[in-house]
PDB file of N, CA and C in Angstrom:
ATOM      1  N   MET A   1       0.895  -1.466  -0.251  1.00 67.00           N
ATOM      2  CA  MET A   1       0.029  -0.009  -0.336  1.00 67.00           C
ATOM      3  C   MET A   1       1.006   1.246   0.062  1.00 67.00           C
ATOM      4  N   LYS A   2       2.011   1.012   0.543  1.00 80.00           N
ATOM      5  CA  LYS A   2       2.899   2.255   0.549  1.00 80.00           C
ATOM      6  C   LYS A   2       3.367   2.497  -0.633  1.00 80.00           C
ATOM      7  N   ILE A   3       3.944   1.810  -1.515  1.00 80.00           N
ATOM      8  CA  ILE A   3       4.282   1.909  -2.933  1.00 80.00           C
ATOM      9  C   ILE A   3       3.463   2.669  -3.642  1.00 80.00           C
ATOM     10  N   ILE A   4       2.127   2.239  -3.635  1.00 79.00           N
ATOM     11  CA  ILE A   4       1.498   2.797  -4.802  1.00 79.00           C
ATOM     12  C   ILE A   4       0.958   3.902  -3.981  1.00 79.00           C
ATOM     13  N   ILE A   5       0.779   4.517  -3.054  1.00 89.00           N
ATOM     14  CA  ILE A   5       0.414   5.513  -1.903  1.00 89.00           C
ATOM     15  C   ILE A   5       1.709   7.007  -2.886  1.00 89.00           C
ATOM     16  N   PHE A   6       2.993   6.259  -2.758  1.00 91.00           N
ATOM     17  CA  PHE A   6       4.015   6.617  -3.024  1.00 91.00           C
ATOM     18  C   PHE A   6       4.604   7.255  -4.502  1.00 91.00           C
ATOM     19  N   ALA A   7       3.903   6.531  -5.449  1.00 89.00           N
ATOM     20  CA  ALA A   7       3.899   6.371  -6.845  1.00 89.00           C
ATOM     21  C   ALA A   7       2.773   7.235  -6.997  1.00 89.00           C
ATOM     22  N   ILE A   8       1.748   7.348  -6.702  1.00 89.00           N
ATOM     23  CA  ILE A   8       0.477   8.510  -6.995  1.00 89.00           C
ATOM     24  C   ILE A   8       0.826   9.417  -6.921  1.00 89.00           C
ATOM     25  N   GLY A   9       1.568   9.777  -5.307  1.00 94.00           N
ATOM     26  CA  GLY A   9       2.469  11.241  -5.101  1.00 94.00           C
ATOM     27  C   GLY A   9       3.240  11.684  -6.163  1.00 94.00           C
ATOM     28  N   LEU A  10       4.210  10.651  -6.407  1.00 95.00           N
ATOM     29  CA  LEU A  10       5.480  10.914  -7.157  1.00 95.00           C
ATOM     30  C   LEU A  10       5.069  11.736  -8.536  1.00 95.00           C
ATOM     31  N   GLY A  11       4.386  10.719  -8.818  1.00 92.00           N
ATOM     32  CA  GLY A  11       3.731  10.906 -10.256  1.00 92.00           C
ATOM     33  C   GLY A  11       2.757  12.744 -10.222  1.00 92.00           C
ATOM     34  N   SER A  12       2.201  12.720  -9.735  1.00 92.00           N
ATOM     35  CA  SER A  12       1.170  13.876  -9.130  1.00 92.00           C
ATOM     36  C   SER A  12       2.252  15.201  -9.328  1.00 92.00           C
ATOM     37  N   VAL A  13       3.193  15.180  -8.429  1.00 95.00           N
ATOM     38  CA  VAL A  13       4.146  16.446  -8.227  1.00 95.00           C
ATOM     39  C   VAL A  13       5.096  16.068  -9.645  1.00 95.00           C
ATOM     40  N   LEU A  14       5.627  15.224 -10.455  1.00 94.00           N
ATOM     41  CA  LEU A  14       6.163  15.267 -11.705  1.00 94.00           C
ATOM     42  C   LEU A  14       5.218  15.741 -12.484  1.00 94.00           C
ATOM     43  N   VAL A  15       4.126  15.601 -12.490  1.00 90.00           N
ATOM     44  CA  VAL A  15       3.174  16.100 -13.569  1.00 90.00           C
ATOM     45  C   VAL A  15       3.007  17.525 -13.404  1.00 90.00           C
ATOM     46  N   SER A  16       2.958  17.991 -12.014  1.00 91.00           N
ATOM     47  CA  SER A  16       2.740  19.205 -11.820  1.00 91.00           C
ATOM     48  C   SER A  16       4.166  20.176 -11.900  1.00 91.00           C
ATOM     49  N   ILE A  17       5.382  19.414 -11.748  1.00 94.00           N
ATOM     50  CA  ILE A  17       6.850  20.187 -12.323  1.00 94.00           C
ATOM     51  C   ILE A  17       6.534  19.984 -13.697  1.00 94.00           C
ATOM     52  N   ALA A  18       6.407  19.628 -14.610  1.00 92.00           N
ATOM     53  CA  ALA A  18       6.113  19.190 -15.928  1.00 92.00           C
ATOM     54  C   ALA A  18       5.480  20.267 -16.710  1.00 92.00           C
ATOM     55  N   SER A  19       4.107  20.439 -16.025  1.00 90.00           N
ATOM     56  CA  SER A  19       3.403  21.532 -16.165  1.00 90.00           C
ATOM     57  C   SER A  19       3.141  22.866 -15.901  1.00 90.00           C
ATOM     58  N   LEU A  20       4.777  22.991 -15.020  1.00 92.00           N
ATOM     59  CA  LEU A  20       4.994  24.754 -14.757  1.00 92.00           C
ATOM     60  C   LEU A  20       6.236  24.598 -15.624  1.00 92.00           C
ATOM     61  N   PHE A  21       6.659  23.908 -16.225  1.00 92.00           N
ATOM     62  CA  PHE A  21       7.873  24.084 -17.161  1.00 92.00           C
ATOM     63  C   PHE A  21       7.399  24.078 -18.807  1.00 92.00           C
ATOM     64  N   GLY A  22       6.144  23.793 -18.881  1.00 90.00           N
ATOM     65  CA  GLY A  22       5.629  23.495 -20.362  1.00 90.00           C
ATOM     66  C   GLY A  22       6.172  22.565 -20.852  1.00 90.00           C
ATOM     67  N   ILE A  23       6.153  21.449 -20.334  1.00 91.00           N
ATOM     68  CA  ILE A  23       6.748  20.065 -20.916  1.00 91.00           C
ATOM     69  C   ILE A  23       5.890  19.441 -21.187  1.00 91.00           C
ATOM     70  N   PHE A  24       4.902  19.276 -20.042  1.00 87.00           N
ATOM     71  CA  PHE A  24       3.572  19.067 -20.252  1.00 87.00           C
ATOM     72  C   PHE A  24       2.208  19.680 -20.452  1.00 87.00           C
ATOM     73  N   ASP A  25       1.098  19.599 -21.006  1.00 87.00           N
ATOM     74  CA  ASP A  25       0.252  20.319 -21.410  1.00 87.00           C
ATOM     75  C   ASP A  25      -1.167  19.566 -20.535  1.00 87.00           C
ATOM     76  N   SER A  26      -1.424  20.167 -19.305  1.00 81.00           N
ATOM     77  CA  SER A  26      -2.442  19.366 -18.448  1.00 81.00           C
ATOM     78  C   SER A  26      -3.730  19.923 -18.949  1.00 81.00           C
ATOM     79  N   SER A  27      -4.131  20.680 -19.594  1.00 82.00           N
ATOM     80  CA  SER A  27      -5.280  21.079 -20.031  1.00 82.00           C
ATOM     81  C   SER A  27      -6.110  20.366 -20.617  1.00 82.00           C
ATOM     82  N   HIS A  28      -5.655  19.291 -21.077  1.00 79.00           N
ATOM     83  CA  HIS A  28      -6.748  18.007 -21.919  1.00 79.00           C
ATOM     84  C   HIS A  28      -6.995  17.321 -20.997  1.00 79.00           C
ATOM     85  N   LEU A  29      -6.564  17.489 -19.511  1.00 80.00           N
ATOM     86  CA  LEU A  29      -6.724  16.073 -18.559  1.00 80.00           C
ATOM     87  C   LEU A  29      -8.231  16.690 -17.996  1.00 80.00           C
ATOM     88  N   SER A  30      -8.949  15.710 -17.999  1.00 81.00           N
ATOM     89  CA  SER A  30     -10.497  16.071 -17.516  1.00 81.00           C
ATOM     90  C   SER A  30     -10.957  14.653 -16.839  1.00 81.00           C
ATOM     91  N   ILE A  31     -12.118  14.972 -15.842  1.00 78.00           N
ATOM     92  CA  ILE A  31     -12.661  13.668 -15.314  1.00 78.00           C
ATOM     93  C   ILE A  31     -13.932  13.517 -16.381  1.00 78.00           C
ATOM     94  N   LYS A  32     -13.646  12.097 -16.586  1.00 76.00           N
ATOM     95  CA  LYS A  32     -14.940  11.382 -17.366  1.00 76.00           C
ATOM     96  C   LYS A  32     -16.176  11.362 -16.981  1.00 76.00           C
ATOM     97  N   PRO A  33     -17.408  11.460 -18.080  1.00 81.00           N
ATOM     98  CA  PRO A  33     -18.377  11.312 -17.532  1.00 81.00           C
ATOM     99  C   PRO A  33     -18.573  10.080 -17.072  1.00 81.00           C
ATOM    100  N   MET A  34     -19.433   9.870 -15.753  1.00 82.00           N
ATOM    101  CA  MET A  34     -19.963   8.138 -15.464  1.00 82.00           C
ATOM    102  C   MET A  34     -20.943   8.102 -15.976  1.00 82.00           C
ATOM    103  N   ASN A  35     -20.792   6.669 -16.314  1.00 85.00           N
ATOM    104  CA  ASN A  35     -22.350   6.011 -17.159  1.00 85.00           C
ATOM    105  C   ASN A  35     -22.461   4.509 -16.783  1.00 85.00           C
ATOM    106  N   LEU A  36     -22.999   3.812 -17.060  1.00 86.00           N
ATOM    107  CA  LEU A  36     -23.683   2.473 -16.509  1.00 86.00           C
ATOM    108  C   LEU A  36     -22.189   1.525 -17.168  1.00 86.00           C
ATOM    109  N   GLY A  37     -22.000   1.646 -18.178  1.00 80.00           N
ATOM    110  CA  GLY A  37     -20.654   0.653 -18.746  1.00 80.00           C
ATOM    111  C   GLY A  37     -19.441   0.699 -17.838  1.00 80.00           C
ATOM    112  N   VAL A  38     -18.963   2.186 -17.429  1.00 80.00           N
ATOM    113  CA  VAL A  38     -18.182   2.239 -16.134  1.00 80.00           C
ATOM    114  C   VAL A  38     -18.567   1.560 -15.093  1.00 80.00           C
ATOM    115  N   ILE A  39     -19.578   1.748 -14.477  1.00 84.00           N
ATOM    116  CA  ILE A  39     -20.000   0.845 -13.053  1.00 84.00           C
ATOM    117  C   ILE A  39     -19.864  -0.639 -13.844  1.00 84.00           C
ATOM    118  N   ILE A  40     -20.566  -1.232 -14.660  1.00 84.00           N
ATOM    119  CA  ILE A  40     -20.581  -2.636 -14.699  1.00 84.00           C
ATOM    120  C   ILE A  40     -19.100  -3.175 -15.154  1.00 84.00           C
ATOM    121  N   GLY A  41     -18.012  -2.435 -15.859  1.00 79.00           N
ATOM    122  CA  GLY A  41     -17.033  -2.701 -15.872  1.00 79.00           C
ATOM    123  C   GLY A  41     -16.291  -2.311 -14.860  1.00 79.00           C
ATOM    124  N   GLY A  42     -16.233  -1.583 -13.924  1.00 81.00           N
ATOM    125  CA  GLY A  42     -15.528  -1.675 -12.812  1.00 81.00           C
ATOM    126  C   GLY A  42     -15.906  -2.880 -11.688  1.00 81.00           C
ATOM    127  N   ILE A  43     -17.429  -3.310 -11.692  1.00 85.00           N
ATOM    128  CA  ILE A  43     -17.787  -4.554 -10.835  1.00 85.00           C
ATOM    129  C   ILE A  43     -17.119  -5.809 -11.304  1.00 85.00           C
ATOM    130  N   ILE A  44     -16.709  -6.105 -12.980  1.00 81.00           N
ATOM    131  CA  ILE A  44     -16.416  -7.157 -13.293  1.00 81.00           C
ATOM    132  C   ILE A  44     -15.192  -7.117 -13.073  1.00 81.00           C
ATOM    133  N   PHE A  45     -14.082  -6.264 -13.315  1.00 79.00           N
ATOM    134  CA  PHE A  45     -12.920  -5.914 -13.002  1.00 79.00           C
ATOM    135  C   PHE A  45     -12.695  -6.620 -11.836  1.00 79.00           C
ATOM    136  N   GLY A  46     -13.285  -5.820 -10.746  1.00 80.00           N
ATOM    137  CA  GLY A  46     -13.149  -5.836  -9.106  1.00 80.00           C
ATOM    138  C   GLY A  46     -13.348  -7.502  -8.435  1.00 80.00           C
ATOM    139  N   LEU A  47     -14.586  -7.637  -9.423  1.00 82.00           N
ATOM    140  CA  LEU A  47     -14.549  -9.554  -9.083  1.00 82.00           C
ATOM    141  C   LEU A  47     -13.536 -10.286  -9.645  1.00 82.00           C
ATOM    142  N   GLY A  48     -13.203 -10.057 -10.691  1.00 75.00           N
ATOM    143  CA  GLY A  48     -11.753 -10.717 -11.223  1.00 75.00           C
ATOM    144  C   GLY A  48     -10.635 -10.528 -10.532  1.00 75.00           C
ATOM    145  N   PHE A  49     -10.324  -9.251 -10.077  1.00 77.00           N
ATOM    146  CA  PHE A  49      -9.387  -9.203  -9.046  1.00 77.00           C
ATOM    147  C   PHE A  49      -9.421 -10.168  -8.211  1.00 77.00           C
ATOM    148  N   GLY A  50     -10.441 -10.147  -7.167  1.00 79.00           N
ATOM    149  CA  GLY A  50     -10.735 -10.682  -6.258  1.00 79.00           C
ATOM    150  C   GLY A  50     -10.545 -12.358  -6.156  1.00 79.00           C
ATOM    151  N   LEU A  51     -11.439 -12.771  -7.489  1.00 78.00           N
ATOM    152  CA  LEU A  51     -11.613 -14.102  -7.382  1.00 78.00           C
ATOM    153  C   LEU A  51      -9.971 -14.750  -8.220  1.00 78.00           C
ATOM    154  N   GLY A  52      -9.570 -13.648  -8.636  1.00 73.00           N
ATOM    155  CA  GLY A  52      -8.326 -14.112  -8.790  1.00 73.00           C
ATOM    156  C   GLY A  52      -7.362 -14.332  -8.095  1.00 73.00           C
ATOM    157  N   GLY A  53      -7.442 -13.677  -7.570  1.00 72.00           N
ATOM    158  CA  GLY A  53      -6.456 -13.273  -5.990  1.00 72.00           C
ATOM    159  C   GLY A  53      -5.073 -13.231  -6.342  1.00 72.00           C
ATOM    160  N   THR A  54      -4.924 -11.946  -7.589  1.00 72.00           N
ATOM    161  CA  THR A  54      -3.665 -11.492  -7.976  1.00 72.00           C
ATOM    162  C   THR A  54      -4.367 -10.162  -8.722  1.00 72.00           C
ATOM    163  N   CYS A  55      -2.880  -9.368  -8.485  1.00 72.00           N
ATOM    164  CA  CYS A  55      -3.151  -7.835  -8.831  1.00 72.00           C
ATOM    165  C   CYS A  55      -2.974  -7.959 -10.367  1.00 72.00           C
ATOM    166  N   PRO A  56      -4.060  -7.202 -11.145  1.00 67.00           N
ATOM    167  CA  PRO A  56      -3.185  -7.368 -12.731  1.00 67.00           C
ATOM    168  C   PRO A  56      -2.053  -7.193 -13.098  1.00 67.00           C
ATOM    169  N   GLY A  57      -2.157  -5.691 -12.192  1.00 68.00           N
ATOM    170  CA  GLY A  57      -0.406  -4.955 -12.981  1.00 68.00           C
ATOM    171  C   GLY A  57       0.536  -5.841 -12.716  1.00 68.00           C
ATOM    172  N   THR A  58       0.675  -7.199 -11.542  1.00 72.00           N
ATOM    173  CA  THR A  58       2.072  -8.006 -11.242  1.00 72.00           C
ATOM    174  C   THR A  58       1.680  -9.371 -11.624  1.00 72.00           C
ATOM    175  N   CYS A  59       0.316  -9.891 -12.196  1.00 72.00           N
ATOM    176  CA  CYS A  59       0.072 -11.170 -12.445  1.00 72.00           C
ATOM    177  C   CYS A  59       1.280 -11.373 -13.257  1.00 72.00           C
ATOM    178  N   VAL A  60       2.056 -10.819 -14.581  1.00 68.00           N
ATOM    179  CA  VAL A  60       2.879 -10.991 -15.243  1.00 68.00           C
ATOM    180  C   VAL A  60       4.455 -11.364 -14.631  1.00 68.00           C
ATOM    181  N   ALA A  61       4.635 -10.457 -13.577  1.00 70.00           N
ATOM    182  CA  ALA A  61       5.705 -10.465 -13.286  1.00 70.00           C
ATOM    183  C   ALA A  61       5.407 -11.956 -11.927  1.00 70.00           C
ATOM    184  N   ALA A  62       4.253 -12.036 -11.326  1.00 70.00           N
ATOM    185  CA  ALA A  62       4.013 -13.860 -10.891  1.00 70.00           C
ATOM    186  C   ALA A  62       4.015 -14.671 -11.107  1.00 70.00           C
ATOM    187  N   THR A  63       4.250 -14.856 -12.793  1.00 70.00           N
ATOM    188  CA  THR A  63       4.298 -16.035 -13.523  1.00 70.00           C
ATOM    189  C   THR A  63       5.205 -16.950 -13.107  1.00 70.00           C
ATOM    190  N   SER A  64       6.464 -16.229 -12.451  1.00 73.00           N
ATOM    191  CA  SER A  64       7.443 -16.869 -12.426  1.00 73.00           C
ATOM    192  C   SER A  64       7.618 -16.956 -10.648  1.00 73.00           C
ATOM    193  N   SER A  65       6.586 -16.822 -10.072  1.00 72.00           N
ATOM    194  CA  SER A  65       6.752 -17.015  -8.577  1.00 72.00           C
ATOM    195  C   SER A  65       6.185 -18.466  -8.434  1.00 72.00           C
ATOM    196  N   GLY A  66       5.898 -18.830  -6.773  1.00 71.00           N
ATOM    197  CA  GLY A  66       5.300 -20.062  -6.821  1.00 71.00           C
ATOM    198  C   GLY A  66       4.014 -20.137  -6.627  1.00 71.00           C
ATOM    199  N   GLU A  67       3.184 -19.299  -7.306  1.00 67.00           N
ATOM    200  CA  GLU A  67       1.720 -19.523  -7.583  1.00 67.00           C
ATOM    201  C   GLU A  67       1.990 -18.798  -9.208  1.00 67.00           C
ATOM    202  N   GLY A  68       2.671 -19.499  -9.992  1.00 70.00           N
ATOM    203  CA  GLY A  68       2.315 -19.386 -11.258  1.00 70.00           C
ATOM    204  C   GLY A  68       1.259 -19.508 -12.250  1.00 70.00           C
ATOM    205  N   TRP A  69       0.583 -20.887 -11.625  1.00 74.00           N
ATOM    206  CA  TRP A  69      -0.571 -21.318 -12.912  1.00 74.00           C
ATOM    207  C   TRP A  69      -1.622 -20.543 -12.262  1.00 74.00           C
ATOM    208  N   LYS A  70      -1.516 -19.534 -11.010  1.00 72.00           N
ATOM    209  CA  LYS A  70      -2.989 -18.785 -10.850  1.00 72.00           C
ATOM    210  C   LYS A  70      -2.423 -17.493 -11.899  1.00 72.00           C
ATOM    211  N   ALA A  71      -1.095 -17.025 -11.260  1.00 72.00           N
ATOM    212  CA  ALA A  71      -1.012 -15.893 -12.252  1.00 72.00           C
ATOM    213  C   ALA A  71      -0.863 -15.553 -13.888  1.00 72.00           C
ATOM    214  N   LEU A  72      -0.701 -17.363 -14.262  1.00 73.00           N
ATOM    215  CA  LEU A  72      -0.749 -17.332 -15.753  1.00 73.00           C
ATOM    216  C   LEU A  72      -1.966 -17.467 -16.060  1.00 73.00           C
ATOM    217  N   SER A  73      -3.121 -18.010 -15.516  1.00 75.00           N
ATOM    218  CA  SER A  73      -4.368 -17.877 -15.894  1.00 75.00           C
ATOM    219  C   SER A  73      -5.071 -16.581 -15.912  1.00 75.00           C
ATOM    220  N   ALA A  74      -4.552 -15.663 -15.218  1.00 74.00           N
ATOM    221  CA  ALA A  74      -4.986 -14.173 -15.055  1.00 74.00           C
ATOM    222  C   ALA A  74      -4.602 -13.703 -16.683  1.00 74.00           C
ATOM    223  N   VAL A  75      -3.243 -14.210 -16.862  1.00 73.00           N
ATOM    224  CA  VAL A  75      -2.574 -13.363 -17.853  1.00 73.00           C
ATOM    225  C   VAL A  75      -3.485 -14.011 -18.955  1.00 73.00           C
ATOM    226  N   ILE A  76      -3.877 -15.047 -19.152  1.00 78.00           N
ATOM    227  CA  ILE A  76      -4.048 -15.770 -20.408  1.00 78.00           C
ATOM    228  C   ILE A  76      -6.105 -15.180 -20.451  1.00 78.00           C
ATOM    229  N   GLY A  77      -6.424 -14.964 -19.452  1.00 75.00           N
ATOM    230  CA  GLY A  77      -7.719 -14.288 -19.227  1.00 75.00           C
ATOM    231  C   GLY A  77      -7.931 -12.713 -19.814  1.00 75.00           C
ATOM    232  N   GLY A  78      -6.784 -12.267 -19.405  1.00 73.00           N
ATOM    233  CA  GLY A  78      -6.430 -10.887 -20.110  1.00 73.00           C
ATOM    234  C   GLY A  78      -6.665 -10.658 -21.398  1.00 73.00           C
ATOM    235  N   PHE A  79      -5.804 -11.613 -22.145  1.00 78.00           N
ATOM    236  CA  PHE A  79      -5.343 -12.085 -23.377  1.00 78.00           C
ATOM    237  C   PHE A  79      -7.332 -12.006 -24.109  1.00 78.00           C
ATOM    238  N   GLU A  80      -7.764 -12.970 -23.339  1.00 77.00           N
ATOM    239  CA  GLU A  80      -8.706 -13.471 -23.924  1.00 77.00           C
ATOM    240  C   GLU A  80      -9.766 -12.484 -24.049  1.00 77.00           C
ATOM    241  N   ASP A  81      -9.890 -11.610 -22.613  1.00 72.00           N
ATOM    242  CA  ASP A  81     -10.807 -10.719 -22.917  1.00 72.00           C
ATOM    243  C   ASP A  81     -10.416  -9.611 -23.928  1.00 72.00           C
ATOM    244  N   GLU A  82      -9.588  -9.353 -24.366  1.00 71.00           N
ATOM    245  CA  GLU A  82      -8.948  -8.049 -25.231  1.00 71.00           C
ATOM    246  C   GLU A  82      -9.555  -8.554 -26.918  1.00 71.00           C
ATOM    247  N   TYR A  83      -8.952 -10.124 -26.650  1.00 73.00           N
ATOM    248  CA  TYR A  83      -9.373 -10.232 -27.997  1.00 73.00           C
ATOM    249  C   TYR A  83     -10.827 -10.061 -28.215  1.00 73.00           C
ATOM    250  N   TYR A  84     -11.708 -11.001 -27.356  1.00 70.00           N
ATOM    251  CA  TYR A  84     -13.370 -10.526 -27.851  1.00 70.00           C
ATOM    252  C   TYR A  84     -13.677  -9.086 -27.643  1.00 70.00           C
ATOM    253  N   ALA A  85     -12.968  -8.381 -26.627  1.00 66.00           N
ATOM    254  CA  ALA A  85     -13.193  -6.883 -26.646  1.00 66.00           C
ATOM    255  C   ALA A  85     -13.248  -6.002 -27.949  1.00 66.00           C
ATOM    256  N   CYS A  86     -11.846  -6.631 -28.656  1.00 66.00           N
ATOM    257  CA  CYS A  86     -11.506  -6.117 -29.939  1.00 66.00           C
ATOM    258  C   CYS A  86     -12.153  -6.313 -31.094  1.00 66.00           C
ATOM    259  N   ASP A  87     -12.754  -8.041 -30.958  1.00 58.00           N
ATOM    260  CA  ASP A  87     -13.303  -8.226 -31.881  1.00 58.00           C
ATOM    261  C   ASP A  87     -14.762  -7.734 -32.201  1.00 58.00           C
ATOM    262  N   GLU A  88     -15.374  -7.411 -31.252  1.00 54.00           N
ATOM    263  CA  GLU A  88     -16.853  -6.968 -31.131  1.00 54.00           C
ATOM    264  C   GLU A  88     -16.675  -5.132 -31.539  1.00 54.00           C
ATOM    265  N   GLY A  89     -15.804  -4.626 -31.668  1.00 49.00           N
ATOM    266  CA  GLY A  89     -15.776  -2.856 -31.812  1.00 49.00           C
ATOM    267  C   GLY A  89     -15.236  -2.915 -33.394  1.00 49.00           C
TER     268      GLY A  89
END
């Protein structure tokens, strides 16, 4: 938990500094509108996160750990999801 809080804080500071020096244009950043698709997608993502028992961001690295099969199934599931999501669009 400490690492993610540190990363968010450091990212915020770096974006602010880059914006001050004109390196980054933050005028295009905005809060996106909420809709039913976002809510349903968040619920599905949260269920998959909890049922899989692995963080989607670290499951690729976890494939080399002792719980490699669980992580590998999460990675394969992610690729499968993207395949079907791109196929519909």
